[in-house]
Short mmCIF file of N, CA and C in Angstrom, two decimals:
data_model
loop_
_atom_site.label_atom_id
_atom_site.label_comp_id
_atom_site.label_asym_id
_atom_site.label_seq_id
_atom_site.Cartn_x
_atom_site.Cartn_y
_atom_site.Cartn_z
N MET N 1 74.34 122.87 85.04
CA MET N 1 73.72 121.77 86.29
C MET N 1 74.10 120.24 85.66
N ALA N 2 73.62 120.15 84.31
CA ALA N 2 73.94 118.94 83.79
C ALA N 2 75.51 118.56 83.86
N CYS N 3 76.21 119.27 83.61
CA CYS N 3 77.63 119.39 83.50
C CYS N 3 78.05 119.06 84.74
N ASN N 4 77.73 119.66 85.91
CA ASN N 4 78.06 119.23 87.19
C ASN N 4 77.86 117.90 87.35
N GLU N 5 76.81 117.36 87.20
CA GLU N 5 76.30 115.96 87.46
C GLU N 5 77.37 114.97 86.71
N ILE N 6 77.52 115.25 85.43
CA ILE N 6 78.55 114.46 84.56
C ILE N 6 79.82 114.29 85.21
N LYS N 7 80.32 115.54 85.66
CA LYS N 7 81.72 115.59 86.22
C LYS N 7 81.71 114.76 87.73
N LYS N 8 80.59 114.73 88.32
CA LYS N 8 80.51 114.03 89.59
C LYS N 8 80.44 112.71 89.21
N ASN N 9 79.63 112.19 88.21
CA ASN N 9 79.62 110.76 87.92
C ASN N 9 80.93 110.32 87.34
N CYS N 10 81.63 111.00 86.66
CA CYS N 10 83.06 110.73 86.00
C CYS N 10 83.87 110.59 87.10
N GLN N 11 83.82 111.33 88.22
CA GLN N 11 84.91 111.36 89.31
C GLN N 11 84.57 110.20 90.02
N ALA N 12 83.21 109.73 90.31
CA ALA N 12 82.91 108.45 91.04
C ALA N 12 83.24 107.29 90.16
N THR N 13 83.19 107.17 88.95
CA THR N 13 83.70 106.07 88.13
C THR N 13 85.24 105.96 88.30
N MET N 14 85.91 107.11 88.37
CA MET N 14 87.16 106.97 88.32
C MET N 14 87.77 106.51 89.69
N ASN N 15 87.06 106.83 90.81
CA ASN N 15 87.27 106.28 92.24
C ASN N 15 87.20 104.84 92.28
N LEU N 16 86.00 104.49 91.60
CA LEU N 16 85.64 103.08 91.61
C LEU N 16 86.60 102.25 90.79
N THR N 17 87.07 102.71 89.54
CA THR N 17 88.22 101.93 89.06
C THR N 17 89.35 101.91 89.88
N THR N 18 89.71 103.01 90.41
CA THR N 18 90.95 102.79 91.29
C THR N 18 90.92 101.81 92.52
N HIS N 19 89.72 101.97 93.04
CA HIS N 19 89.47 100.82 94.06
C HIS N 19 89.40 99.46 93.63
N TYR N 20 88.91 99.24 92.59
CA TYR N 20 88.99 97.95 91.76
C TYR N 20 90.40 97.60 91.65
N LYS N 21 91.24 98.41 91.13
CA LYS N 21 92.78 98.05 90.92
C LYS N 21 93.29 97.73 92.11
N ASN N 22 93.08 98.45 93.20
CA ASN N 22 93.59 98.32 94.60
C ASN N 22 93.34 96.90 95.11
N ILE N 23 91.81 96.53 94.85
CA ILE N 23 91.46 95.27 95.59
C ILE N 23 92.11 93.99 94.78
N LYS N 24 92.30 94.19 93.42
CA LYS N 24 92.93 93.10 92.68
C LYS N 24 94.27 92.95 93.00
N THR N 25 94.99 94.25 93.25
CA THR N 25 96.42 93.86 93.89
C THR N 25 96.29 93.37 94.94
N ALA N 26 95.58 93.74 96.01
CA ALA N 26 95.54 93.20 97.27
C ALA N 26 95.21 91.77 97.12
N VAL N 27 94.50 91.21 96.32
CA VAL N 27 94.07 89.80 96.13
C VAL N 27 95.25 89.23 95.69
N LYS N 28 95.98 89.54 94.65
CA LYS N 28 97.07 89.06 94.05
C LYS N 28 98.28 88.86 95.35
N ASN N 29 98.42 89.80 96.02
CA ASN N 29 99.50 89.76 97.23
C ASN N 29 99.12 88.69 98.03
N LEU N 30 97.81 88.79 98.50
CA LEU N 30 97.44 87.69 99.44
C LEU N 30 97.51 86.21 98.82
N THR N 31 97.39 86.17 97.73
CA THR N 31 97.61 84.74 97.06
C THR N 31 98.87 84.51 96.90
N GLN N 32 99.78 85.32 96.78
CA GLN N 32 101.10 85.05 96.90
C GLN N 32 101.63 84.63 98.08
N ALA N 33 101.25 85.46 98.93
CA ALA N 33 101.58 85.08 100.39
C ALA N 33 101.13 83.74 100.74
N HIS N 34 99.87 83.45 100.36
CA HIS N 34 99.31 82.17 101.03
C HIS N 34 100.16 81.17 100.16
N ASN N 35 100.41 81.11 99.13
CA ASN N 35 101.15 80.17 98.20
C ASN N 35 102.65 79.86 98.98
N LYS N 36 103.17 81.10 99.18
CA LYS N 36 104.55 81.03 99.80
C LYS N 36 104.64 80.34 101.18
N SER N 37 103.49 80.64 101.99
CA SER N 37 103.43 80.07 103.25
C SER N 37 103.07 78.73 103.08
N ARG N 38 102.34 78.20 102.09
CA ARG N 38 101.94 76.72 101.79
C ARG N 38 103.17 75.92 101.46
N ILE N 39 104.03 76.57 100.60
CA ILE N 39 105.43 76.03 100.13
C ILE N 39 106.37 75.83 101.40
N ASN N 40 106.41 76.85 102.07
CA ASN N 40 107.13 76.83 103.25
C ASN N 40 106.94 75.63 104.20
N ARG N 41 105.52 75.49 104.45
CA ARG N 41 105.07 74.54 105.21
C ARG N 41 105.31 73.04 104.77
N ARG N 42 105.17 72.91 103.52
CA ARG N 42 105.34 71.83 103.05
C ARG N 42 107.11 71.30 102.91
N HIS N 43 107.85 72.18 102.88
CA HIS N 43 109.38 71.82 103.02
C HIS N 43 109.94 71.51 104.45
N GLN N 44 109.07 72.18 105.52
CA GLN N 44 109.47 72.00 106.90
C GLN N 44 109.20 70.60 107.38
N PRO N 45 110.14 69.96 107.89
CA PRO N 45 109.83 68.76 108.28
C PRO N 45 108.81 68.54 109.52
N GLN N 46 108.08 67.64 109.72
CA GLN N 46 107.07 67.66 110.70
C GLN N 46 107.63 67.35 112.07
#
């Protein structure tokens, strides 16, 4: 019984870690895209 609970908790923690990494990657990509669009806008003549 206790063993199954531990396994479940372990799996949940692993899933959370994966989600966290995915979120961090997504934020990084968003930031890069945002910076690119800002640079592009700056170089375009009004």
